[in-house]
Coordinates of C-alpha atoms in Angstrom, one line a residue:
A1 CA 159.8 -74.1 61.5
N2 CA 156.5 -73.2 59.9
N3 CA 157.1 -71.2 56.7
S4 CA 153.4 -70.3 56.0
N5 CA 152.5 -66.6 55.8
T6 CA 150.4 -65.4 58.7
D7 CA 147.4 -63.1 58.1
D8 CA 149.5 -60.2 59.4
D9 CA 152.2 -60.9 56.9
K10 CA 149.7 -61.0 54.0
E11 CA 148.2 -57.7 55.2
T12 CA 151.6 -56.1 55.4
N13 CA 152.5 -57.3 51.9
K14 CA 149.2 -56.1 50.5
N15 CA 149.6 -52.6 52.1
S16 CA 153.2 -52.3 50.9
S17 CA 152.1 -52.9 47.3
L18 CA 149.6 -50.0 47.7
L19 CA 152.3 -47.5 48.9
L20 CA 153.6 -44.9 46.5
R21 CA 156.9 -43.0 46.8
Y22 CA 156.9 -39.2 47.0
T23 CA 159.2 -36.4 48.0
A24 CA 158.4 -33.0 49.5
T25 CA 159.1 -31.3 46.1
N26 CA 156.0 -33.2 44.8
Y27 CA 153.7 -31.5 47.3
N28 CA 151.6 -28.5 46.1
A29 CA 151.4 -26.4 49.2
N30 CA 149.2 -23.8 47.7
G31 CA 146.1 -24.6 49.8
S32 CA 145.0 -23.4 53.2
H33 CA 145.9 -26.9 54.7
S34 CA 149.7 -26.5 54.5
R35 CA 151.6 -27.2 57.7
L36 CA 154.5 -25.7 59.3
N37 CA 156.5 -28.9 59.5
G38 CA 159.0 -29.9 56.7
N39 CA 156.9 -31.9 54.3
G40 CA 153.4 -30.5 54.9
F41 CA 151.8 -34.0 55.5
A42 CA 150.8 -36.0 58.6
R43 CA 149.6 -39.6 58.8
N44 CA 146.0 -40.1 57.6
D45 CA 145.8 -36.7 55.7
I46 CA 143.6 -37.0 52.6
V47 CA 145.4 -36.1 49.5
E48 CA 144.9 -36.1 45.7
F49 CA 147.8 -37.0 43.4
T50 CA 148.9 -38.2 40.0
I51 CA 150.6 -41.6 39.7
V52 CA 153.6 -42.0 37.4
T53 CA 155.5 -45.2 36.8
D54 CA 159.3 -45.3 36.4
K55 CA 159.9 -47.2 33.2
R56 CA 163.3 -48.6 34.3
S57 CA 162.4 -49.7 37.8
G58 CA 158.7 -50.2 37.6
F59 CA 158.2 -48.2 40.8
K60 CA 155.2 -46.0 41.1
H61 CA 155.6 -42.5 42.3
A62 CA 153.1 -39.8 43.4
R63 CA 153.3 -36.4 41.7
N64 CA 151.3 -33.2 41.9
I65 CA 150.2 -34.0 45.5
T66 CA 147.5 -31.7 46.8
M67 CA 146.0 -31.8 50.3
I68 CA 142.3 -32.4 50.4
Q69 CA 141.8 -32.4 54.2
S70 CA 144.3 -32.8 57.0
E71 CA 143.7 -35.4 59.7
H72 CA 143.8 -32.6 62.2
A73 CA 141.1 -30.7 60.5
R74 CA 139.0 -33.9 60.1
L75 CA 139.2 -34.6 63.8
E76 CA 138.4 -31.0 64.7
E77 CA 135.3 -31.2 62.5
E78 CA 134.3 -34.5 64.1
R79 CA 134.7 -33.1 67.6
E80 CA 132.7 -30.0 66.7
K81 CA 129.9 -32.1 65.2
A82 CA 129.8 -34.3 68.3
M83 CA 129.5 -31.1 70.5
L84 CA 126.8 -29.7 68.4
E85 CA 124.7 -32.9 68.5
S86 CA 124.5 -32.5 72.3
A87 CA 124.1 -28.7 72.4
T88 CA 121.1 -26.8 73.6
M89 CA 119.8 -23.6 72.0
E90 CA 119.7 -20.6 74.3
Q91 CA 119.2 -16.8 74.1
G92 CA 121.2 -14.1 75.8
T93 CA 123.1 -10.9 75.4
V94 CA 126.6 -9.9 74.3
V95 CA 128.6 -8.8 77.5
T96 CA 132.0 -8.2 76.1
L97 CA 133.4 -8.1 72.5
K98 CA 137.1 -8.2 71.7
E99 CA 138.8 -8.5 68.3
N100 CA 138.2 -12.2 67.6
F101 CA 136.2 -13.3 70.6
G102 CA 133.7 -12.2 73.3
F103 CA 131.5 -13.3 76.1
L104 CA 127.8 -13.9 76.2
R105 CA 125.4 -14.1 79.1
S106 CA 122.6 -16.6 78.8
N107 CA 119.1 -15.7 79.9
R108 CA 118.9 -19.1 81.7
R109 CA 122.1 -19.0 83.7
R110 CA 124.3 -16.5 85.6
E111 CA 127.8 -17.4 84.3
E112 CA 129.2 -15.9 81.1
V113 CA 129.8 -18.1 78.1
Y114 CA 133.0 -17.7 76.0

C-alpha cells in the first residue's frame, strides 16, 4: 500500500491546524446579526474573536466572538447588488401605501410594481 499523503490529506491537515475551539457561551450576541438557532452561527459567517491558548493542553480557543457579517446577509447583499447592476431607472406614481410596503405604477408600463 502507498503510505504517501495525498494533496487532499495535506489540505485537511492544514485546515485542521487552523481550526479553533469555541462554545456558545463565548459568543457575544449583542449585535443585530444574532440568529434564532442555538449558537447564533452558521457556516461561513464572518466573525471577530480573541485567541487564547490552554497552557496544559496547548489547544487554542476562541473567546469574545462577535459576528461581523452573517453568510446569509452577505449573500443577500450580493444578490441585491447583482439585481441593481441590471436595473433600469424609471419614473412613476405611488398607487398604494401600506405600513411597510406599497405599489408603484411606472410611466412606461401598465402593471404595478411591488
